[in-house]
Tab-separated table of C-alpha atoms in Angstrom:
chain	number	residue	atom	x	y	z
H	1	MET	CA	0.013	-0.021	-0.054
H	2	ASN	CA	3.120	2.439	0.617
H	3	LYS	CA	6.302	2.634	1.601
H	4	PHE	CA	5.661	1.616	5.400
H	5	VAL	CA	3.713	-1.239	4.418
H	6	ASN	CA	6.703	-2.543	2.258
H	7	ASN	CA	9.477	-1.826	4.849
H	8	THR	CA	7.153	-3.745	7.277
H	9	ILE	CA	7.237	-6.750	5.174
H	10	GLN	CA	11.023	-6.545	4.304
H	11	ASN	CA	11.754	-6.335	8.104
H	12	ILE	CA	9.612	-8.849	9.401
H	13	GLY	CA	10.931	-11.190	6.586
H	14	LEU	CA	14.580	-10.851	7.637
H	15	VAL	CA	13.992	-11.948	11.247
H	16	LYS	CA	15.770	-15.318	12.291
H	17	GLY	CA	13.542	-18.312	12.670
H	18	LEU	CA	10.397	-17.024	10.410
H	19	ARG	CA	9.131	-19.122	7.301
H	20	LYS	CA	11.669	-20.335	4.837
H	21	LYS	CA	9.428	-21.629	2.175
H	22	ILE	CA	7.035	-19.287	0.345
H	23	TYR	CA	3.442	-20.273	-0.338
H	24	SER	CA	0.730	-18.439	-1.980
H	25	GLY	CA	-2.670	-18.249	-3.417
H	26	ARG	CA	-5.109	-16.074	-5.176
H	27	VAL	CA	-7.989	-14.027	-3.673
H	28	SER	CA	-11.200	-15.326	-4.524
H	29	ARG	CA	-13.440	-12.956	-2.476
H	30	TYR	CA	-12.990	-9.582	-0.967
H	31	ASP	CA	-15.558	-7.754	0.866
H	32	GLY	CA	-13.602	-4.572	1.749
H	33	ASN	CA	-12.073	-6.343	5.249
H	34	THR	CA	-11.712	-9.996	4.769
H	35	ILE	CA	-10.412	-12.003	1.792
H	36	GLU	CA	-10.722	-15.550	0.734
H	37	CYS	CA	-8.136	-16.968	-1.200
H	38	SER	CA	-6.970	-20.413	-2.476
H	39	GLY	CA	-5.799	-22.901	0.101
H	40	PHE	CA	-2.178	-22.988	1.037
H	41	PRO	CA	-0.425	-24.502	4.109
H	42	ALA	CA	-0.927	-21.712	6.964
H	43	THR	CA	-1.538	-21.696	10.258
H	44	ILE	CA	-3.674	-18.694	12.133
H	45	GLY	CA	-1.942	-15.489	12.492
H	46	THR	CA	0.149	-16.218	9.383
H	47	LEU	CA	1.130	-12.792	7.727
H	48	CYS	CA	0.491	-12.591	4.202
H	49	LYS	CA	1.212	-9.712	1.609
H	50	VAL	CA	-1.362	-9.080	-1.127
H	51	LEU	CA	-0.518	-7.331	-4.127
H	52	THR	CA	-3.203	-4.283	-4.905
H	53	ASP	CA	-4.414	-2.949	-8.179
H	54	ASP	CA	-1.791	-0.370	-8.077
H	55	GLY	CA	1.243	-2.632	-7.706
H	56	SER	CA	1.825	-2.060	-4.189
H	57	ALA	CA	1.267	-4.567	-1.062
H	58	ALA	CA	-1.341	-4.584	1.731
H	59	ILE	CA	-0.873	-7.046	4.846
H	60	ALA	CA	-3.378	-9.614	5.521
H	61	GLU	CA	-3.594	-12.063	8.422
H	62	ILE	CA	-5.238	-15.514	8.387
H	63	ILE	CA	-8.076	-15.533	10.677
H	64	GLY	CA	-9.490	-19.140	9.691
H	65	PHE	CA	-10.193	-21.496	6.933
H	66	SER	CA	-13.598	-22.253	5.071
H	67	ASN	CA	-14.151	-25.192	2.384
H	68	GLY	CA	-10.355	-25.635	1.765
H	69	ASN	CA	-9.585	-21.869	1.463
H	70	ASN	CA	-7.793	-19.222	3.538
H	71	LEU	CA	-9.526	-16.586	5.196
H	72	ALA	CA	-7.401	-13.943	5.967
H	73	ALA	CA	-8.498	-10.253	7.432
H	74	MET	CA	-6.962	-7.072	6.028
H	75	HIS	CA	-4.950	-4.794	8.165
H	76	GLN	CA	-5.807	-1.854	5.991
H	77	PRO	CA	-9.311	-2.286	5.255
H	78	ASN	CA	-10.782	-1.285	1.994
H	79	SER	CA	-7.381	-1.857	0.286
H	80	ARG	CA	-7.497	-1.941	-3.774
H	81	VAL	CA	-7.462	-5.818	-3.723
H	82	LEU	CA	-8.789	-7.266	-6.771
H	83	VAL	CA	-10.391	-11.111	-7.461
H	84	GLY	CA	-7.272	-13.082	-8.773
H	85	SER	CA	-4.661	-11.098	-6.756
H	86	GLU	CA	-1.806	-12.829	-5.840
H	87	VAL	CA	-1.503	-13.526	-1.572
H	88	VAL	CA	2.083	-14.336	-0.635
H	89	ALA	CA	2.682	-15.749	3.131
H	90	PHE	CA	5.968	-13.993	4.493
H	91	ASP	CA	5.716	-14.598	8.211
H	92	ASP	CA	4.208	-17.690	10.301
H	93	GLY	CA	3.290	-15.215	13.217
H	94	PHE	CA	4.665	-17.704	15.635
H	95	SER	CA	7.458	-15.824	17.218
H	96	ILE	CA	8.782	-11.919	17.661
H	97	PRO	CA	12.099	-10.376	17.650
H	98	VAL	CA	13.087	-9.341	21.253
H	99	GLY	CA	16.187	-8.024	23.211
H	100	PRO	CA	17.693	-5.590	25.108
H	101	GLY	CA	17.691	-3.138	21.913
H	102	ILE	CA	13.574	-2.816	22.444
H	103	LEU	CA	14.295	-0.682	25.603
H	104	GLY	CA	13.239	2.631	25.402
H	105	ARG	CA	11.591	2.292	21.837
H	106	VAL	CA	7.856	2.693	20.881
H	107	VAL	CA	6.658	0.120	18.372
H	108	ASP	CA	3.441	-1.136	16.616
H	109	ALA	CA	1.946	-4.333	16.613
H	110	LEU	CA	4.425	-5.674	13.979
H	111	GLY	CA	7.323	-4.427	15.931
H	112	GLN	CA	8.226	-1.341	13.611
H	113	PRO	CA	9.438	1.458	15.286
H	114	LEU	CA	7.008	4.570	15.215
H	115	ASP	CA	9.977	6.660	16.921
H	116	GLY	CA	11.810	7.032	13.397
H	117	ASN	CA	14.826	4.945	14.121
H	118	MET	CA	15.917	1.095	13.435
H	119	ILE	CA	15.789	-1.033	16.031
H	120	HIS	CA	19.176	-2.906	17.142
H	121	GLU	CA	20.090	-5.602	19.484
H	122	VAL	CA	16.978	-7.690	19.336
H	123	ASN	CA	18.455	-11.032	17.942
H	124	GLU	CA	16.602	-13.365	20.092
H	125	SER	CA	13.269	-14.490	19.584
H	126	TRP	CA	10.043	-15.241	21.839
H	127	PRO	CA	6.434	-16.892	20.886
H	128	LEU	CA	3.887	-14.471	20.485
H	129	ALA	CA	1.299	-16.483	22.086
H	130	GLY	CA	3.872	-17.094	25.065
H	131	GLU	CA	5.173	-20.162	26.744
H	132	LYS	CA	3.122	-22.386	29.363
H	133	ILE	CA	4.184	-22.202	33.040
H	134	ASN	CA	3.255	-25.383	35.398
H	135	PRO	CA	1.151	-23.799	37.957
H	136	LEU	CA	2.913	-25.828	40.373
H	137	GLU	CA	6.308	-24.268	39.552
H	138	ARG	CA	5.302	-20.503	39.675
H	139	LYS	CA	6.846	-18.907	42.597
H	140	ALA	CA	4.511	-17.335	45.498
H	141	VAL	CA	3.623	-13.681	45.623
H	142	ASP	CA	5.736	-12.851	48.666
H	143	SER	CA	7.063	-9.299	48.573
H	144	PRO	CA	5.548	-5.659	47.795
H	145	LEU	CA	6.171	-3.702	44.717
H	146	ASP	CA	6.730	-0.164	45.196
H	147	VAL	CA	4.420	1.689	42.417
H	148	GLY	CA	4.961	5.461	43.628
H	149	VAL	CA	1.369	5.901	44.539
H	150	ARG	CA	0.294	6.321	48.197
H	151	VAL	CA	-3.510	5.354	48.227
H	152	ILE	CA	-1.840	1.986	46.479
H	153	ASN	CA	1.013	1.400	48.455
H	154	SER	CA	-0.482	1.640	51.614
H	155	LEU	CA	-4.321	0.507	51.287
H	156	LEU	CA	-3.876	-1.751	48.250
H	157	THR	CA	-0.302	-3.169	48.475
H	158	VAL	CA	0.475	-4.741	45.316
H	159	GLY	CA	3.025	-7.709	45.358
H	160	LYS	CA	5.417	-8.656	42.644
H	161	GLY	CA	3.713	-11.155	40.353
H	162	GLN	CA	0.575	-9.954	41.238
H	163	ARG	CA	-2.131	-9.202	38.345
H	164	LEU	CA	-4.660	-6.159	38.908
H	165	GLY	CA	-7.614	-4.315	37.126
H	166	ILE	CA	-8.084	-0.338	37.198
H	167	ILE	CA	-12.111	-0.483	36.384
H	168	ALA	CA	-13.431	3.024	35.801
H	169	GLY	CA	-15.690	4.786	33.444
H	170	SER	CA	-14.337	7.730	30.775
H	171	GLY	CA	-12.916	10.686	32.047
H	172	VAL	CA	-11.967	9.881	35.900
H	173	GLY	CA	-8.005	10.004	35.613
H	174	LYS	CA	-7.028	6.195	34.765
H	175	SER	CA	-4.481	7.676	32.256
H	176	VAL	CA	-3.082	9.991	34.650
H	177	LEU	CA	-2.787	7.155	37.446
H	178	LEU	CA	-1.149	4.744	34.976
H	179	GLY	CA	1.302	7.650	33.973
H	180	MET	CA	2.259	7.991	37.464
H	181	ILE	CA	2.684	4.011	37.975
H	182	THR	CA	4.850	4.109	34.739
H	183	ARG	CA	7.309	6.717	36.033
H	184	PHE	CA	7.315	5.875	39.825
H	185	THR	CA	7.578	2.298	40.033
H	186	THR	CA	10.667	0.494	41.424
H	187	ALA	CA	10.452	-2.504	38.662
H	188	ASP	CA	13.300	-3.315	36.542
H	189	ILE	CA	11.318	-3.345	33.214
H	190	VAL	CA	8.036	-1.530	32.302
H	191	VAL	CA	6.536	-2.613	29.181
H	192	VAL	CA	3.280	-0.336	28.309
H	193	GLY	CA	0.663	-1.617	25.885
H	194	LEU	CA	-1.727	1.193	24.640
H	195	ILE	CA	-4.353	-0.645	22.822
H	196	GLY	CA	-7.208	1.113	21.028
H	197	GLU	CA	-6.993	4.686	22.294
H	198	ARG	CA	-7.091	8.056	20.879
H	199	GLY	CA	-4.306	9.050	18.941
H	200	ARG	CA	-4.019	12.045	20.665
H	201	GLU	CA	-3.966	10.639	24.109
H	202	VAL	CA	-1.384	8.074	22.855
H	203	GLY	CA	1.107	10.959	21.850
H	204	ASN	CA	0.571	12.678	25.151
H	205	PHE	CA	1.175	9.537	27.232
H	206	VAL	CA	4.373	8.639	25.210
H	207	SER	CA	5.607	12.104	25.410
H	208	SER	CA	4.975	12.843	29.045
H	209	ASN	CA	5.983	8.992	30.309
H	210	LEU	CA	9.166	8.368	28.037
H	211	THR	CA	11.626	10.406	29.274
H	212	GLU	CA	15.602	10.391	29.597
H	213	ASP	CA	14.957	8.864	33.030
H	214	THR	CA	12.531	6.242	32.152
H	215	LYS	CA	13.815	5.183	28.669
H	216	LYS	CA	16.395	2.894	29.885
H	217	ARG	CA	13.661	0.421	31.420
H	218	THR	CA	10.585	1.026	29.320
H	219	VAL	CA	9.244	-0.248	26.242
H	220	MET	CA	5.754	0.815	24.593
H	221	VAL	CA	3.545	-1.143	22.390
H	222	VAL	CA	0.929	1.400	20.572
H	223	GLU	CA	-2.012	0.749	18.020
H	224	PRO	CA	-4.465	3.535	18.258
H	225	ALA	CA	-8.014	3.016	18.061
H	226	ASP	CA	-8.215	3.362	14.146
H	227	ARG	CA	-6.039	0.574	13.261
H	228	SER	CA	-7.591	-3.045	12.476
H	229	PRO	CA	-8.934	-5.202	15.453
H	230	LEU	CA	-6.209	-7.777	14.471
H	231	LEU	CA	-3.379	-5.474	15.159
H	232	ARG	CA	-4.953	-4.301	18.344
H	233	ILE	CA	-5.085	-8.212	19.400
H	234	ARG	CA	-1.478	-8.534	18.523
H	235	ALA	CA	-0.525	-5.536	19.779
H	236	ALA	CA	-2.095	-6.746	23.224
H	237	ASN	CA	-0.095	-10.203	22.720
H	238	ARG	CA	3.481	-8.613	21.488
H	239	ALA	CA	3.420	-6.353	24.810
H	240	THR	CA	2.734	-9.411	26.869
H	241	ALA	CA	5.365	-11.462	24.907
H	242	ILE	CA	8.124	-8.744	25.465
H	243	ALA	CA	7.380	-8.791	29.339
H	244	GLU	CA	7.451	-12.526	29.237
H	245	TYR	CA	10.835	-12.307	27.590
H	246	PHE	CA	12.045	-10.031	30.170
H	247	ARG	CA	10.622	-12.307	33.089
H	248	ASP	CA	12.689	-15.149	31.554
H	249	LYS	CA	15.967	-13.000	31.844
H	250	GLY	CA	15.259	-12.776	35.636
H	251	LYS	CA	13.734	-9.354	35.835
H	252	ASN	CA	10.850	-7.794	37.762
H	253	VAL	CA	8.426	-6.682	34.887
H	254	LEU	CA	5.571	-4.448	35.198
H	255	LEU	CA	3.144	-4.602	32.531
H	256	ILE	CA	0.381	-1.767	31.970
H	257	MET	CA	-2.166	-2.198	29.400
H	258	ASP	CA	-4.537	0.153	28.485
H	259	SER	CA	-7.026	-1.092	27.702
H	260	LEU	CA	-8.342	-4.665	28.237
H	261	THR	CA	-11.701	-3.771	27.281
H	262	ARG	CA	-10.726	-2.222	23.696
H	263	VAL	CA	-8.690	-5.815	23.177
H	264	ALA	CA	-12.001	-7.368	24.164
H	265	HIS	CA	-13.857	-5.084	21.872
H	266	ALA	CA	-11.167	-5.863	19.098
H	267	ARG	CA	-11.742	-9.888	19.543
H	268	ARG	CA	-15.461	-9.294	19.502
H	269	GLU	CA	-15.179	-7.937	15.721
H	270	ILE	CA	-13.476	-11.059	14.576
H	271	GLY	CA	-15.565	-13.262	16.373
H	272	LEU	CA	-18.879	-11.736	14.678
H	273	ALA	CA	-17.138	-11.497	11.008
H	274	LEU	CA	-16.128	-15.466	11.520
H	275	GLY	CA	-20.026	-16.054	12.413
H	276	GLU	CA	-19.668	-16.454	16.064
H	277	GLN	CA	-23.148	-15.935	17.880
H	278	PRO	CA	-23.024	-13.105	20.305
H	279	THR	CA	-24.067	-15.022	23.847
H	280	SER	CA	-23.618	-12.519	26.616
H	281	LYS	CA	-24.280	-8.713	25.802
H	282	GLY	CA	-23.113	-8.941	22.425
H	283	TYR	CA	-19.867	-10.498	23.094
H	284	PRO	CA	-19.103	-14.101	21.530
H	285	PRO	CA	-17.584	-17.079	23.316
H	286	SER	CA	-13.961	-16.451	22.145
H	287	VAL	CA	-14.207	-12.955	23.783
H	288	ILE	CA	-14.661	-14.532	27.102
H	289	SER	CA	-11.849	-16.922	26.598
H	290	LEU	CA	-9.263	-14.304	25.166
H	291	ILE	CA	-9.327	-12.386	28.635
H	292	PRO	CA	-8.098	-15.321	31.173
H	293	THR	CA	-5.871	-16.461	28.397
H	294	LEU	CA	-3.883	-13.091	27.990
H	295	ILE	CA	-4.128	-12.461	31.847
H	296	GLU	CA	-2.463	-15.834	32.896
H	297	ARG	CA	0.299	-15.287	30.810
H	298	THR	CA	1.667	-12.789	33.285
H	299	GLY	CA	2.367	-13.252	37.348
H	300	SER	CA	5.379	-14.760	38.942
H	301	GLY	CA	7.927	-16.808	36.882
H	302	SER	CA	8.985	-20.604	37.756
H	303	HIS	CA	11.798	-20.655	40.286
H	304	GLY	CA	14.847	-18.774	39.183
H	305	LYS	CA	12.969	-16.372	37.009
H	306	GLY	CA	11.440	-13.139	37.389
H	307	THR	CA	8.035	-12.056	37.807
H	308	ILE	CA	5.186	-9.754	35.694
H	309	THR	CA	2.960	-7.556	37.948
H	310	SER	CA	0.279	-6.560	35.516
H	311	PHE	CA	-2.184	-3.605	35.426
H	312	TYR	CA	-4.996	-3.756	33.210
H	313	THR	CA	-7.589	-1.109	32.547
H	314	ILE	CA	-11.144	-2.154	31.987
H	315	LEU	CA	-13.544	0.433	30.819
H	316	ALA	CA	-16.921	0.227	32.709
H	317	ASP	CA	-19.091	1.956	30.207
H	318	GLY	CA	-21.589	4.110	31.888
H	319	ASP	CA	-20.102	3.332	35.023
H	320	ASP	CA	-21.662	-0.250	34.520
H	321	GLN	CA	-19.928	-2.712	36.940
H	322	ASN	CA	-21.753	-5.835	35.345
H	323	ASP	CA	-20.578	-5.660	31.764
H	324	PRO	CA	-19.187	-9.049	30.905
H	325	VAL	CA	-15.554	-7.771	30.325
H	326	VAL	CA	-15.715	-6.166	33.899
H	327	ASP	CA	-17.236	-9.452	35.593
H	328	THR	CA	-14.694	-11.762	33.490
H	329	ALA	CA	-11.659	-9.892	34.313
H	330	ARG	CA	-12.431	-9.423	38.025
H	331	ALA	CA	-13.030	-13.175	38.373
H	332	ILE	CA	-9.664	-13.713	37.049
H	333	LEU	CA	-7.346	-10.786	38.299
H	334	ASP	CA	-5.543	-10.712	41.868
H	335	GLY	CA	-7.503	-7.707	42.727
H	336	HIS	CA	-9.033	-4.622	41.338
H	337	ILE	CA	-8.749	-0.728	41.985
H	338	MET	CA	-12.243	0.988	41.365
H	339	LEU	CA	-11.863	4.720	40.139
H	340	SER	CA	-14.870	6.753	41.604
H	341	ARG	CA	-16.435	9.501	39.624
H	342	ASP	CA	-17.976	11.011	42.544
H	343	GLN	CA	-14.421	11.664	43.844
H	344	ALA	CA	-13.238	13.110	40.760
H	345	GLN	CA	-15.931	15.656	40.566
H	346	LEU	CA	-14.803	16.547	44.160
H	347	GLY	CA	-10.878	17.032	42.663
H	348	ILE	CA	-9.713	13.884	44.855
H	349	TYR	CA	-7.108	12.762	42.679
H	350	PRO	CA	-6.289	9.741	41.785
H	351	ALA	CA	-9.612	9.156	42.284
H	352	VAL	CA	-9.290	5.691	44.000
H	353	ASP	CA	-12.450	4.313	45.567
H	354	VAL	CA	-10.847	2.687	48.736
H	355	PRO	CA	-13.903	0.771	49.776
H	356	SER	CA	-14.611	-0.852	46.696
H	357	SER	CA	-11.009	-1.928	45.881
H	358	VAL	CA	-8.988	-4.705	46.962
H	359	SER	CA	-5.875	-6.431	46.621
H	360	ARG	CA	-6.054	-10.163	47.065
H	361	VAL	CA	-2.369	-10.531	48.342
H	362	MET	CA	-1.866	-7.705	50.531
H	363	ASN	CA	-2.424	-9.567	53.713
H	364	GLU	CA	-0.018	-12.169	52.657
H	365	ILE	CA	2.904	-9.634	52.006
H	366	VAL	CA	2.862	-6.952	54.612
H	367	ASP	CA	3.068	-7.196	58.544
H	368	GLU	CA	0.083	-7.209	61.017
H	369	LYS	CA	0.297	-3.454	62.013
H	370	HIS	CA	-0.172	-2.284	58.327
H	371	ILE	CA	-3.288	-4.665	57.739
H	372	GLN	CA	-4.877	-3.024	60.828
H	373	ALA	CA	-4.304	0.328	59.558
H	374	SER	CA	-5.547	-0.246	56.352
H	375	ILE	CA	-8.778	-1.772	57.578
H	376	LYS	CA	-9.410	0.702	60.097
H	377	PHE	CA	-9.078	3.516	56.973
H	378	ARG	CA	-11.239	1.290	55.108
H	379	GLU	CA	-13.903	1.373	58.187
H	380	LEU	CA	-13.555	5.061	58.336
H	381	VAL	CA	-14.227	6.031	54.669
H	382	THR	CA	-17.099	3.375	54.401
H	383	THR	CA	-18.935	4.912	57.499
H	384	TYR	CA	-18.458	8.491	56.460
H	385	ASN	CA	-19.921	7.611	52.689
H	386	GLU	CA	-22.698	5.770	53.989
H	387	ASN	CA	-23.771	8.550	56.515
H	388	ARG	CA	-22.775	11.571	53.981
H	389	ASP	CA	-26.434	12.633	53.397
H	390	LEU	CA	-27.505	12.255	56.953
H	391	LEU	CA	-24.817	14.584	57.685
H	392	MET	CA	-25.419	17.120	54.837
H	393	MET	CA	-28.819	17.347	56.157
H	394	GLY	CA	-27.997	18.069	59.778
H	395	GLY	CA	-29.571	15.004	60.923
H	396	TYR	CA	-26.490	13.672	63.163
H	397	THR	CA	-25.627	14.623	66.425
H	398	GLN	CA	-22.454	14.007	67.798
H	399	GLY	CA	-21.689	11.313	70.394
H	400	GLN	CA	-24.282	8.682	68.895
H	401	ASP	CA	-21.773	6.678	67.072
H	402	LYS	CA	-18.220	6.687	68.157
H	403	ILE	CA	-16.669	5.512	64.626
H	404	LEU	CA	-18.780	7.858	62.758
H	405	ASP	CA	-17.564	10.607	65.408
H	406	GLN	CA	-13.956	9.744	64.514
H	407	ALA	CA	-14.652	9.676	60.485
H	408	ILE	CA	-15.809	13.043	60.789
H	409	ALA	CA	-12.752	14.454	62.534
H	410	LEU	CA	-10.317	12.485	60.420
H	411	TRP	CA	-12.232	13.155	57.137
H	412	PRO	CA	-9.807	16.131	55.899
H	413	LYS	CA	-6.735	14.212	56.961
H	414	ILE	CA	-8.394	11.128	55.096
H	415	THR	CA	-9.176	13.046	51.789
H	416	GLU	CA	-5.656	14.733	52.078
H	417	PHE	CA	-4.208	11.398	52.021
H	418	ILE	CA	-5.806	10.208	49.328
H	419	LYS	CA	-4.758	13.210	46.973
H	420	GLN	CA	-1.272	12.733	45.393
H	421	LYS	CA	-0.048	15.456	42.781
H	422	GLU	CA	0.780	13.661	39.418
H	423	ASP	CA	4.565	14.975	39.377
H	424	LYS	CA	5.054	13.671	43.223
H	425	ILE	CA	6.201	10.359	44.073
H	426	GLU	CA	5.608	8.711	47.360
H	427	ASN	CA	7.557	5.589	48.144
H	428	PHE	CA	6.494	2.435	49.877
H	429	SER	CA	7.959	3.378	53.456
H	430	ALA	CA	6.491	6.758	53.234
H	431	SER	CA	3.096	5.754	52.427
H	432	LEU	CA	3.054	3.625	55.297
H	433	SER	CA	4.401	6.041	57.562
H	434	GLN	CA	1.844	8.787	56.444
H	435	LEU	CA	-0.801	6.047	56.811
H	436	MET	CA	0.179	5.958	60.521
H	437	GLN	CA	-0.022	9.594	60.847
H	438	VAL	CA	-3.430	9.684	59.695
H	439	PHE	CA	-4.225	7.912	63.341
H	440	GLY	CA	-1.769	9.936	65.040
H	441	ASN	CA	0.854	6.868	65.414
């Protein structure tokens, strides 16, 4: 289609370990998004180049088979493809090139640099779909990971190898929170997957968070909202595969994926195109199976390897917490952080809804004093919120409820504790110390 596509085909074809034999066929049907071509040996995920009417090449990806023919989806919809156009496989889609040279770079779903320079020192390969780990060989989550955000460090302590969801509607500050975690965490490696987001937001996130200080440990995989659903899914798999590679090297990796919901939407588009029946609020079964498959690839590695601590943003459309994607992800994750629109409207950022959020491993990785302080904090926040309307109406008399009296007295300190400026780091020890100071300890 253009010079970028041709360079992509050339660069991918040079990677060690990709297809040696060349297989080809001819287009027999094209509907603007998918093509059907004469069958040739190919697996799901194989990348092909399709010659177009103007003599240039477009990229298609094998997504299924029908009556001995191959079905492929175009990465550039509405390409000028003719019936009879040649389809040539150039990459089996099984593995991706990886190496230390990927750090500090911004790449797309096909591994092509978006920052204008060639990528060097990527001479190893890793399966795009990952490698299975025996669950009995996984290390336990037994130590905290400092993410530099006070409310998370102290009240929702994250363990190395834990998987968490950040559940929020639109416009409540999830991107700002992710940026803080990206810059402030003490993880060895940070992998960020920006999947299906607005192009403007992608540019702002990259420029704000890929600084000279963070480049040496950060890699970003980007596919904006206007790209093919296949590319969005491939970008999610690529980000996860990069994280797995560094975990295999013994690194403690932080994987941030924004957003899991956009990946699910991409899988829904493909499933419906293949004829799957929508079973749950418009989602076909393949979406529900994709989510645990992607999440389970992260976590602790086997003994002697590193860890992947992962954060997935999950969009609650219309603040609906019963969306199938929200439900499925929450069931498989090791905890979730809810962001509150009410707190955001009050100017409390990050807008973490403490009572509705939970870290399922926190009690196993912090001491008893820390646990009791966090429980007390939750109790006060819950009590105050439950009685807010009564307090606003002047229907409560001090002395009727000891816990509510304490919540009212400490409420200014509680809100100040939750608040944190986006350019200020709060390490784990400082966060715990400030939590104790709320209660005068």
